[in-house]
CSV table of C-alpha atoms and ligand atoms in Angstrom, one decimal:
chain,number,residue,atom,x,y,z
A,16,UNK,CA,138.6,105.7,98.2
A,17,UNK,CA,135.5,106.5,96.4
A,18,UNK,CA,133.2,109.3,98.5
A,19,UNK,CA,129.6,108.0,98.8
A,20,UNK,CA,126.8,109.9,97.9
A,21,UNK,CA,124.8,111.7,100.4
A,22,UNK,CA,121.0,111.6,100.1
A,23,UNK,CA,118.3,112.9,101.7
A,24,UNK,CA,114.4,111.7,101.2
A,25,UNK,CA,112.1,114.4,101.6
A,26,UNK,CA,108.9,112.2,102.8
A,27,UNK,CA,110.6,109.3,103.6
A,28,UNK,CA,107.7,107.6,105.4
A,29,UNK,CA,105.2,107.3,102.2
A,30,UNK,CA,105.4,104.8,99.3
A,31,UNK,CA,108.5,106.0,97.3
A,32,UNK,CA,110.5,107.1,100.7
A,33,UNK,CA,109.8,103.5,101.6
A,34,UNK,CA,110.7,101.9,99.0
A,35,UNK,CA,113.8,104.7,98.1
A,36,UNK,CA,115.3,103.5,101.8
A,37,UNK,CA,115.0,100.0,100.5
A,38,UNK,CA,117.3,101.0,97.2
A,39,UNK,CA,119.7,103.0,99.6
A,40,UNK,CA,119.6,100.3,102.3
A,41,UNK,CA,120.8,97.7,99.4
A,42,UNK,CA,124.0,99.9,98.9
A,43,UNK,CA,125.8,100.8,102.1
A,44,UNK,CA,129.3,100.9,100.1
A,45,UNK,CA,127.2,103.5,97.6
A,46,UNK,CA,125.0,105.6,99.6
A,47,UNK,CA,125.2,107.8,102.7
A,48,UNK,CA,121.7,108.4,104.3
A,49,UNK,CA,121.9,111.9,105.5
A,50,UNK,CA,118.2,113.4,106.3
A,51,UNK,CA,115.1,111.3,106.2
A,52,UNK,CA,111.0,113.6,106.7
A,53,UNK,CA,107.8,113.2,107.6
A,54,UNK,CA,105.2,115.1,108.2
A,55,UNK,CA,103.3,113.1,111.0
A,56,UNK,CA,104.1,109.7,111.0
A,57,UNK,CA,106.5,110.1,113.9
A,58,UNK,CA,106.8,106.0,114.7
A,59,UNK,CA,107.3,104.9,111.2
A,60,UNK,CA,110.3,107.8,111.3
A,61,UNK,CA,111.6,106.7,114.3
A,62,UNK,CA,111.6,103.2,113.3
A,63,UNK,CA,113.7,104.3,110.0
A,64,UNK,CA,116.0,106.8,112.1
A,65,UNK,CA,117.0,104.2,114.4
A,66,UNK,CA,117.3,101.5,111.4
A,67,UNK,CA,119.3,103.7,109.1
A,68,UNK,CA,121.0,106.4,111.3
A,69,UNK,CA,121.0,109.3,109.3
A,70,UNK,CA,122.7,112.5,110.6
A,71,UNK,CA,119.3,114.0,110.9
A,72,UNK,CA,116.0,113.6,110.7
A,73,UNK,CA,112.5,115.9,110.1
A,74,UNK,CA,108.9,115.6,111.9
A,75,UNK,CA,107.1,118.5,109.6
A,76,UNK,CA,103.6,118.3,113.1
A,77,UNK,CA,105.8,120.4,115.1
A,78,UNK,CA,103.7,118.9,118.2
A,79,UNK,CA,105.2,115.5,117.4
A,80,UNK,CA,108.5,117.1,118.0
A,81,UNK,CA,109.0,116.0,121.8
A,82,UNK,CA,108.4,112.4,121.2
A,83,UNK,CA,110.6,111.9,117.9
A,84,UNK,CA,113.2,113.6,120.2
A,85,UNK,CA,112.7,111.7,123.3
A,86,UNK,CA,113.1,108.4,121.1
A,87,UNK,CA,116.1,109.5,119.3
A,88,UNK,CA,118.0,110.5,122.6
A,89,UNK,CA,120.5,107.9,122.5
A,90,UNK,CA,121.5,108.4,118.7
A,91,UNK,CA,123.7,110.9,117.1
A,92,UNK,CA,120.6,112.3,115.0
A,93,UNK,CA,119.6,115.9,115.3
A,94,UNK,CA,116.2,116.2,114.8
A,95,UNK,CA,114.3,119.0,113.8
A,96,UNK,CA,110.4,119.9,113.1
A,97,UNK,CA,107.9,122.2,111.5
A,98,UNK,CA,107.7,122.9,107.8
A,99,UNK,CA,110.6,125.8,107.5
A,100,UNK,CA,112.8,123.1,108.8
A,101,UNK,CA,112.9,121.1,105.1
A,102,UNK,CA,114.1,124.0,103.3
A,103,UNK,CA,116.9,124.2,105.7
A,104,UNK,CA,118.0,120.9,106.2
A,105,UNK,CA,118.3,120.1,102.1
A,106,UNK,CA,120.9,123.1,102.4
A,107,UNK,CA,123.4,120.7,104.2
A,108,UNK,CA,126.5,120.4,102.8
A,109,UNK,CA,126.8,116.4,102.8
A,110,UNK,CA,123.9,116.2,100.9
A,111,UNK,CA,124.3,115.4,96.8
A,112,UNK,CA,121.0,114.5,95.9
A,113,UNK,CA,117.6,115.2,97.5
A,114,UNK,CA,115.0,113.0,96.3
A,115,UNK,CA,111.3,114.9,96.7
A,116,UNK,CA,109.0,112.2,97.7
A,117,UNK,CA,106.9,114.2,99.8
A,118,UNK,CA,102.9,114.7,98.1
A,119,UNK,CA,101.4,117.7,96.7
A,120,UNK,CA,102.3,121.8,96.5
A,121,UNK,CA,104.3,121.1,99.9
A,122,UNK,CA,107.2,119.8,98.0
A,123,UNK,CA,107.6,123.2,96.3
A,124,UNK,CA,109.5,125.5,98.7
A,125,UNK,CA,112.1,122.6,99.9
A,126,UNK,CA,112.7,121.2,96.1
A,127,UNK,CA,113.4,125.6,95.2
A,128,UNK,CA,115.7,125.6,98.4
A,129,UNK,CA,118.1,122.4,97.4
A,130,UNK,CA,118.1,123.6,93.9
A,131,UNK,CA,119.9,127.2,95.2
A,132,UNK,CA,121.8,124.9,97.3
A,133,UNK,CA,123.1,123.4,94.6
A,134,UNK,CA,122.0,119.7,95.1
A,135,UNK,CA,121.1,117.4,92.4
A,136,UNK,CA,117.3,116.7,92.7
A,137,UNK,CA,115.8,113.3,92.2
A,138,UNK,CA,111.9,114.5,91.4
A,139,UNK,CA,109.0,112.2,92.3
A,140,UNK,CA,106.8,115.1,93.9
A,141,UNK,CA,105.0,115.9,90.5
A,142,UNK,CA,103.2,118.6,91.7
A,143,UNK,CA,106.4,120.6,92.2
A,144,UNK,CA,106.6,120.6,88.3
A,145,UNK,CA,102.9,121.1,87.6
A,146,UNK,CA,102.7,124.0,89.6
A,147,UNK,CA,106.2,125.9,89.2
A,148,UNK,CA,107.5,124.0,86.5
A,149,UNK,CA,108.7,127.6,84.7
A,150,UNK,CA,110.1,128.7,87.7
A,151,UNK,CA,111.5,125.5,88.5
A,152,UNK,CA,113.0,124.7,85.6
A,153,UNK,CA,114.8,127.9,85.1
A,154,UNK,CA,116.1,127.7,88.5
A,155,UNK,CA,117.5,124.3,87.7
A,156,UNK,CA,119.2,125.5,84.7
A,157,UNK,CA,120.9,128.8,86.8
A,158,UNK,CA,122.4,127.1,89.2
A,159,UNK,CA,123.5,123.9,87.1
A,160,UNK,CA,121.3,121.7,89.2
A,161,UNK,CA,119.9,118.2,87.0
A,162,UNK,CA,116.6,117.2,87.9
A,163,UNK,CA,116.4,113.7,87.6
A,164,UNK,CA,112.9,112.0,87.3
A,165,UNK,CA,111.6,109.5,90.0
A,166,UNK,CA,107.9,109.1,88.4
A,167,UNK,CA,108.3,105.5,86.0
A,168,UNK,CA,106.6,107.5,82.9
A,169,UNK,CA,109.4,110.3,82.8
A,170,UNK,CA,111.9,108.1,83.9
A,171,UNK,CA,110.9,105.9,81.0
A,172,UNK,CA,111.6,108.9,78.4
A,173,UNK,CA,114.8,109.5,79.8
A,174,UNK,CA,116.5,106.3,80.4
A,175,UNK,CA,115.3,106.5,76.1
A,176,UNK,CA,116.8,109.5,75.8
A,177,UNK,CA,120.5,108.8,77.2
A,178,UNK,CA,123.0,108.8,74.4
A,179,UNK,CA,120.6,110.7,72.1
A,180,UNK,CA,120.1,114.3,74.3
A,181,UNK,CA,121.8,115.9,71.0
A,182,UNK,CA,118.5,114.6,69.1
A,183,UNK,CA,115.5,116.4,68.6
A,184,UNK,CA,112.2,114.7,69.9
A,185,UNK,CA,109.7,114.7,68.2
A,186,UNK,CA,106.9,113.4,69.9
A,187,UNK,CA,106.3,111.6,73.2
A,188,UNK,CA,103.8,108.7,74.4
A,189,UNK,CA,103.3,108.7,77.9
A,190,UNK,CA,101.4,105.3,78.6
A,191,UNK,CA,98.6,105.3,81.3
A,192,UNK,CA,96.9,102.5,83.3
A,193,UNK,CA,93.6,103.4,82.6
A,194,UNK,CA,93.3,102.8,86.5
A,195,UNK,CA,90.5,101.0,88.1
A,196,UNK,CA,87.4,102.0,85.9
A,197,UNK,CA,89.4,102.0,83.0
A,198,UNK,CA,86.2,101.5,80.3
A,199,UNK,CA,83.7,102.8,82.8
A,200,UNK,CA,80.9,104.9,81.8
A,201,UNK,CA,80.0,108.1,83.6
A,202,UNK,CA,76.9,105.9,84.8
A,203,UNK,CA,78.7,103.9,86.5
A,204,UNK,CA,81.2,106.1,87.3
A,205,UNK,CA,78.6,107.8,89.6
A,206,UNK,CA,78.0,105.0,91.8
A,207,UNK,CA,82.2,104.7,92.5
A,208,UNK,CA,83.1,104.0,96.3
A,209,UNK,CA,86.1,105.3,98.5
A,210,UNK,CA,87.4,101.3,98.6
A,211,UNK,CA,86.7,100.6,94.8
A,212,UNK,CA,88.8,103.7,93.6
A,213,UNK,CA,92.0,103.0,96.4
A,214,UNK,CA,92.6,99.4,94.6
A,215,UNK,CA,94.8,100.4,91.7
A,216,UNK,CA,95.3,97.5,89.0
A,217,UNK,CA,98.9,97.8,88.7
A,218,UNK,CA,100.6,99.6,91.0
A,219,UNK,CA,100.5,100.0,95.0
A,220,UNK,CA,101.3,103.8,95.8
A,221,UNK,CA,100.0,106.5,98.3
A,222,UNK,CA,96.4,107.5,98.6
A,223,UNK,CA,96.5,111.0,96.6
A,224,UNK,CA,98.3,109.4,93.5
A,225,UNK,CA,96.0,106.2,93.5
A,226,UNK,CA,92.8,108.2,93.6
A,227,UNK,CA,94.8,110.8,90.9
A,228,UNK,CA,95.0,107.2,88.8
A,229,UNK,CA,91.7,106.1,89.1
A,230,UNK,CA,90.4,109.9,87.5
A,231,UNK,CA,93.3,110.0,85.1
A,232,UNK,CA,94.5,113.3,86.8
A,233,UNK,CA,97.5,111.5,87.4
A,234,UNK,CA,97.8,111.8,83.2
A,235,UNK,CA,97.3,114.9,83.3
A,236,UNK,CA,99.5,115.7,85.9
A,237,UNK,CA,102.3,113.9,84.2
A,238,UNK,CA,102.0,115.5,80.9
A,239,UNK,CA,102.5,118.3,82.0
A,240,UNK,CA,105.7,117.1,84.1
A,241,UNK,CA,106.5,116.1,81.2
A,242,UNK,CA,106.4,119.3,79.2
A,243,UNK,CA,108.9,121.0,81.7
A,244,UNK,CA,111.5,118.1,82.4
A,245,UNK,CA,112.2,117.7,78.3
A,246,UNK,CA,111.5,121.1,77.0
A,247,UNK,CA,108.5,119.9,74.8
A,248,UNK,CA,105.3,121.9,73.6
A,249,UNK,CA,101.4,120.4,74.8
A,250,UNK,CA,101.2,119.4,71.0
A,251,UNK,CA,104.3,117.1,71.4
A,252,UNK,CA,102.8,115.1,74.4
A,253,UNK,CA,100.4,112.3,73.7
A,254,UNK,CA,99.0,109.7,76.2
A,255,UNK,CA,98.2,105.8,75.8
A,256,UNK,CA,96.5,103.5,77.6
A,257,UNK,CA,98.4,100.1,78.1
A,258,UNK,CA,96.7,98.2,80.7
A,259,UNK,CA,99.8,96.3,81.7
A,260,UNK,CA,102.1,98.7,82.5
A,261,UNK,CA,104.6,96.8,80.7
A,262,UNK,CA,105.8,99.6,78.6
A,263,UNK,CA,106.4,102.6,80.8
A,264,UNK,CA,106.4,105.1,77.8
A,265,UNK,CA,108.0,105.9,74.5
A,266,UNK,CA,109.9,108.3,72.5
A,267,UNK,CA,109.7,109.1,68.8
A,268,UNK,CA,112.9,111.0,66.7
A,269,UNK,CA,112.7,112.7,64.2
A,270,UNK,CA,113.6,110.3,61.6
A,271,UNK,CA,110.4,108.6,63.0
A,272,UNK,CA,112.2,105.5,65.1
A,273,UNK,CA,110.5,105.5,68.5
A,274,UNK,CA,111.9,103.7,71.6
A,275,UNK,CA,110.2,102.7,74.6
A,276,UNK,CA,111.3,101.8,78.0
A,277,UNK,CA,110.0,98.5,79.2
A,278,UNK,CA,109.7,96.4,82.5
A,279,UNK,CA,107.9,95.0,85.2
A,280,UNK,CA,105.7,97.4,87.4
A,281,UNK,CA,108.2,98.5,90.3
A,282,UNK,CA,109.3,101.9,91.4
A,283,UNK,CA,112.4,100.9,93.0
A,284,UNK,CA,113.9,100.7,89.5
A,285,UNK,CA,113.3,103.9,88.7
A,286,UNK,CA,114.1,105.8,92.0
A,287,UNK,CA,117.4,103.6,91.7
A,288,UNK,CA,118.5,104.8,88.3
A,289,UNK,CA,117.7,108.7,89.6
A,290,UNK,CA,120.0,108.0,92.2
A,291,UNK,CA,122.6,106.3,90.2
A,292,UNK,CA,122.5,108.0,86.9
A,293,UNK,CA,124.2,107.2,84.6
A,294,UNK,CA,124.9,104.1,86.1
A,295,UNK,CA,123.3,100.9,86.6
A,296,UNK,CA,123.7,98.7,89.7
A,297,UNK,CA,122.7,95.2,89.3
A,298,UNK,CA,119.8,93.9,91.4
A,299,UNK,CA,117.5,91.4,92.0
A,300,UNK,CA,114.4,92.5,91.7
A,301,UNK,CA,111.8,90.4,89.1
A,302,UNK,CA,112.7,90.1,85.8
A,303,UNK,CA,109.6,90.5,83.5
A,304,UNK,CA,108.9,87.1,81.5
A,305,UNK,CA,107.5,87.2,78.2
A,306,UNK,CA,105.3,84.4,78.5
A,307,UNK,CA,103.4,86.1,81.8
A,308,UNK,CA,102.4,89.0,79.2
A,309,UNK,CA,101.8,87.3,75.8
A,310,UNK,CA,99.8,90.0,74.8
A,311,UNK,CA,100.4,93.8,75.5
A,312,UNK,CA,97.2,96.7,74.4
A,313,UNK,CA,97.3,99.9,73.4
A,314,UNK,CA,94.1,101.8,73.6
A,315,UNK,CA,93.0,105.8,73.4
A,316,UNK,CA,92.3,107.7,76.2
A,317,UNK,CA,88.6,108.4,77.1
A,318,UNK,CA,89.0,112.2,77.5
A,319,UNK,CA,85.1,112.9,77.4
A,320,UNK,CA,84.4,110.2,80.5
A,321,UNK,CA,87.4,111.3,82.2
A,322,UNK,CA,87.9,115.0,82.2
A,323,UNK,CA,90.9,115.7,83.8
A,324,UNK,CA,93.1,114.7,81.2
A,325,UNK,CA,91.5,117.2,78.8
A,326,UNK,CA,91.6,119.9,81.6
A,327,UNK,CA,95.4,119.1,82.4
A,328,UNK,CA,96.1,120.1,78.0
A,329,UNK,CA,93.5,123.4,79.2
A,330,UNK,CA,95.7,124.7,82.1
A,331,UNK,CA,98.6,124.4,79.9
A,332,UNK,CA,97.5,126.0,77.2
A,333,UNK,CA,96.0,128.8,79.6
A,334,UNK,CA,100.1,129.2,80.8
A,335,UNK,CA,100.7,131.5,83.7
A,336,UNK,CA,99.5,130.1,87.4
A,337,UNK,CA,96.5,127.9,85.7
A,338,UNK,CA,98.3,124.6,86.2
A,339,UNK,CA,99.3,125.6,90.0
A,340,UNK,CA,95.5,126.2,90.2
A,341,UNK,CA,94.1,123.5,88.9
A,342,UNK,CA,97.1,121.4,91.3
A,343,UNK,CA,95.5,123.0,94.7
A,344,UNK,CA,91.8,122.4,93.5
A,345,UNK,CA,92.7,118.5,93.0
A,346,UNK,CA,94.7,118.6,95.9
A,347,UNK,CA,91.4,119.8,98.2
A,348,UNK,CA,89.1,117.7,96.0
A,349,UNK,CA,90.6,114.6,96.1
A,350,UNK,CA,91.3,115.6,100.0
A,351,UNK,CA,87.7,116.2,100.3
A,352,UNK,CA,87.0,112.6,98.2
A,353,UNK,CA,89.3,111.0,100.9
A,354,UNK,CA,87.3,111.9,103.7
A,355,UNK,CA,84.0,110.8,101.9
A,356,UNK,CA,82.5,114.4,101.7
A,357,UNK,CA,82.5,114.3,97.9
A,358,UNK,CA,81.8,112.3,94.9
A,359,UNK,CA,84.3,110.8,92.7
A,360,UNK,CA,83.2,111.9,89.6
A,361,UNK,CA,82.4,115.9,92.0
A,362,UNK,CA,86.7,115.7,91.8
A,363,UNK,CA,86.5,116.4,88.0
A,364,UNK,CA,83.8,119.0,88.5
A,365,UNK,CA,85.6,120.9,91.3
A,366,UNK,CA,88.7,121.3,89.3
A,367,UNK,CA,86.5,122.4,86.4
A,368,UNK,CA,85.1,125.3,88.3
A,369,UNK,CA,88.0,125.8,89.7
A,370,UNK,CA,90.3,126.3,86.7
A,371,UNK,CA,87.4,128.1,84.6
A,372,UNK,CA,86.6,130.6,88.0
A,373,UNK,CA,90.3,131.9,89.1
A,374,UNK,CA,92.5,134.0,87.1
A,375,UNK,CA,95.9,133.0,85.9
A,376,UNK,CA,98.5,135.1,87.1
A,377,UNK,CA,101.0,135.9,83.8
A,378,UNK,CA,104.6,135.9,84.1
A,379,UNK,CA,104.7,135.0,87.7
A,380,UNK,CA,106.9,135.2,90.0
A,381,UNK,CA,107.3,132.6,93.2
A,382,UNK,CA,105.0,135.0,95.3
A,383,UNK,CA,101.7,135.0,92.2
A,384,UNK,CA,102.2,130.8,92.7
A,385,UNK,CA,101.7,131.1,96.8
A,386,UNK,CA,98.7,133.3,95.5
A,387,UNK,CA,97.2,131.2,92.9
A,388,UNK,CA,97.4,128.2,95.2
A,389,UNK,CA,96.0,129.8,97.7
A,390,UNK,CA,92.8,131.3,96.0
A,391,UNK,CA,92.3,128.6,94.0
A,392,UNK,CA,92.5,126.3,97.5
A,393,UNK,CA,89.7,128.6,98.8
A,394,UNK,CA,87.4,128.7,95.5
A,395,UNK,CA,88.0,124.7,95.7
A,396,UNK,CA,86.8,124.2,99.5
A,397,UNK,CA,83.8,126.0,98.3
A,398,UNK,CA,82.5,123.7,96.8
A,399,UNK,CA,83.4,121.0,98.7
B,424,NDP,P1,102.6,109.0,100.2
B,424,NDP,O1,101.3,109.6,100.6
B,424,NDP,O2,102.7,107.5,100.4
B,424,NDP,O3,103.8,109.6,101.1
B,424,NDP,C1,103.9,111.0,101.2
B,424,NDP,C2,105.1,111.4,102.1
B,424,NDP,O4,105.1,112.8,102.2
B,424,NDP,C3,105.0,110.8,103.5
B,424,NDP,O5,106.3,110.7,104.0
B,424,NDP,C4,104.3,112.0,104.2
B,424,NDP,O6,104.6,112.0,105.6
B,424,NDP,C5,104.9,113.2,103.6
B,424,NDP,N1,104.0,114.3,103.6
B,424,NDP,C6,102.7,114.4,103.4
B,424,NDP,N2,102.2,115.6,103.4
B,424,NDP,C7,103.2,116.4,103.7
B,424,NDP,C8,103.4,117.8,103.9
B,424,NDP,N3,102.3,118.6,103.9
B,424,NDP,N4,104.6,118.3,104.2
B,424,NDP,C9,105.7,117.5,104.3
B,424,NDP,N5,105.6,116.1,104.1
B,424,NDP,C10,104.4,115.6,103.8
B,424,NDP,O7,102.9,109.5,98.7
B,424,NDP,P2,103.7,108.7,97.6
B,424,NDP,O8,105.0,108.1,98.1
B,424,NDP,O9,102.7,107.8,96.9
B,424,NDP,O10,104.0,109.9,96.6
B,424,NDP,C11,104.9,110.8,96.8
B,424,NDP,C12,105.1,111.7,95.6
B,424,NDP,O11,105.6,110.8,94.5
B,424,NDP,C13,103.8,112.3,95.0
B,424,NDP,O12,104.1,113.5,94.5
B,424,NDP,C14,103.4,111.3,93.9
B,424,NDP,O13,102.7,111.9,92.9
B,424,NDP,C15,104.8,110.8,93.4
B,424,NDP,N6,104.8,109.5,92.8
B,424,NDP,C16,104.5,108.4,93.5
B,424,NDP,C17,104.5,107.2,92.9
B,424,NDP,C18,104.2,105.9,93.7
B,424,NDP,O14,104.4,104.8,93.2
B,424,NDP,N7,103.8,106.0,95.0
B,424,NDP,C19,104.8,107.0,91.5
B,424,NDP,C20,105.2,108.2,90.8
B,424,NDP,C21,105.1,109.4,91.5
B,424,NDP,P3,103.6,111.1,106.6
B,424,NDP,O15,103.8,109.7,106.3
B,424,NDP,O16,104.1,111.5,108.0
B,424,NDP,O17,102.2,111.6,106.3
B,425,MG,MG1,103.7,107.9,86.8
């Protein structure tokens, strides 16, 4: 009798946990759902508890506790709360994979705690990487853990790169949107509303990713992602902007052959294939039809318009804590943007300042990361 595979889904109640139950949901006879987070939306969990019946289930607003209890009475799921309870819970032994779909520098302390546990990691919480991807990385590599990506981009590059990992790369494409005011200038960009920068072309996701989209610091975000999952240098990373989202990214050998990754726009396909790797389970979602897309563009990125890209190559090249800073200032900036206090085109400019004001720590250690974030999170709300 084959032994399924027990999974847990850090953030279960945003976009990719949604959508990640949906995969799960589709293969009882494959999947075990074991633990299942959220941080405050205690219906929606409750709602998924009861659906899928995991063994146990997380409610990060520790006041929310009570009620998730109270509504789970009857089931056999434990339920726990407050944030030191995710870095416990991915340690349980029935768990293979943990799939990070919670948003921002919150994901980093649970993803470090199921990668000394041992557990294979399915990575859609970019910011992990971005912040800690050094740490991260070399963590992964000591304890044998494989971090397999959930973001289309990266999993683009490596569903390229199967059967070839002896081959050098030499050169990837990550492919970009362009997002909503893709061919904006900064004129217009100035007169850019809350409701005009949540519609996303291509792609419905949660709010901090779509307004990261629409100011490209999702790109940036991801190249650097990027450099830690496949060992590249800055200089090796190039983006492209492909308004369709047709071609999810590409990878060039050495011998100059390049391969790209292509499909319709829809994340369950690549949180499936981190779950199932290396196998592929048929489905039925939408096959792409040539005809719908007789024409697919490439165009370059507009770097000067939209900074973030550029600052993104900065950080890295700065090393040390510089990407984990420039993460928490576009984590309280685009915060800040959500709640109307700011500009859009004041998120570039707060990460600016940001990056240019607080020091990179060197060599650092998990500690110098808590440190960076937090200074840098301060410097940001100053200028908020
Ligand atoms: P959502 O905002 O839709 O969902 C976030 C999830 O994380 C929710 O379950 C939320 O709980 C939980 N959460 C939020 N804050 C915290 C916190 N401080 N501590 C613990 N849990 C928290 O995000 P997405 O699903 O869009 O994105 C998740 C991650 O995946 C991000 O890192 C994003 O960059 C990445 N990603 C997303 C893609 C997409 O298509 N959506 C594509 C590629 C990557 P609650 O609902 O209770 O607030
Ligand atoms: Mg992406």
């Amino acid at each position: 009798m084959n032994v399924k595979k027990g999974i847990a889904i850090l953030g279960s109640t945003g976009s990719i946990g949604t959508q990640a139950l949906e995969v799960i949901g589709a293969y009882p006879d494959i999947f075990d759902l074991q633990v299942i987070t959220a941080h405050s939306n205690a219906d929606l969990l409750i709602e998924q508890a009861i659906k899928h019946l995991p063994n146990a289930v997380v409610i990060g607003d520790e006041t929310l506790y009570e009620k998730v209890k109270q509504s789970l009475w009857d089931y056999d799921i434990t339920v726990y709360s407050g944030e030191a309870a995710l870095s416990q819970v991915v340690e349980f032994h029935e768990i293979h994979t943990v799939l990070t779909a919670l948003v921002g520098y919150a994901g980093l302390k649970p993803t470090l705690a199921a990668i000394r546990a041992k557990k294979t990691i399915a990575l859609a919480n970019k910011e992990t990487l971005v912040c800690a991807g050094e740490l991260v990385t070399k963590l992964a590599r000591e304890n044998g853990v494989n971090i397999y990506p959930v973001d289309s981009e990266h999993s683009a590059i490596f569903q390229c790169l199967v059967g070839e990992f002896h081959n050098k790369i030499e050169k990837i494409y990550l492919t970009a949107s362009g997002g909503p005011f893709r061919g904006w200038s900064t004129e217009q960009l100035k007169t850019v509303t809350l409701a005009q920068a949540l519609k996303h072309p291509n792609w419905a996701m949660g709010a901090k990713i779509t307004i990261d989209s629409a100011t490209m610091m999702n790109k940036g975000l991801e190249v650097i992602e990027a450099k830690w999952l496949f060992s590249l240098k800055a200089e090796q990373i190039d983006v492209i902007v492909h308004p369709q989202s047709i071609v999810h990214s590409l990878v060039q050998f050495e011998d100059g052959s390049m391969k790209a990754q292509m499909g319709l726009p829809d994340m369950k396909l690549p949180i499936q294939f981190a779950l199932t790797y290396p196998d592929r389970l048929k489905t039925d979602f939408p096959r792409f039809n040539f005809m719908d897309y007789p024409q697919l563009t490439f165009e370059k990125a507009d770097k000067e318009t939209f900074k973030n890209l550029d600052l993104a190559y900065k950080a890295m090249e700065m090393e040390g804590t510089a990407a984990c800073i420039l993460n928490a200032a576009n984590e309280v900036a685009v915060d800040a943007f959500l709640n109307e206090k700011i500009s859009f085109l004041d998120i570039a400019r707060i990460n600016e300042e940001t990056l240019n004001n607080c020091i990179s720590i060197q060599k650092p250690e998990y500690e110098d990361f808590v440190e960076s974030d937090r200074q840098a999170r301060e410097f940001a709300k100053s200028l908020v």
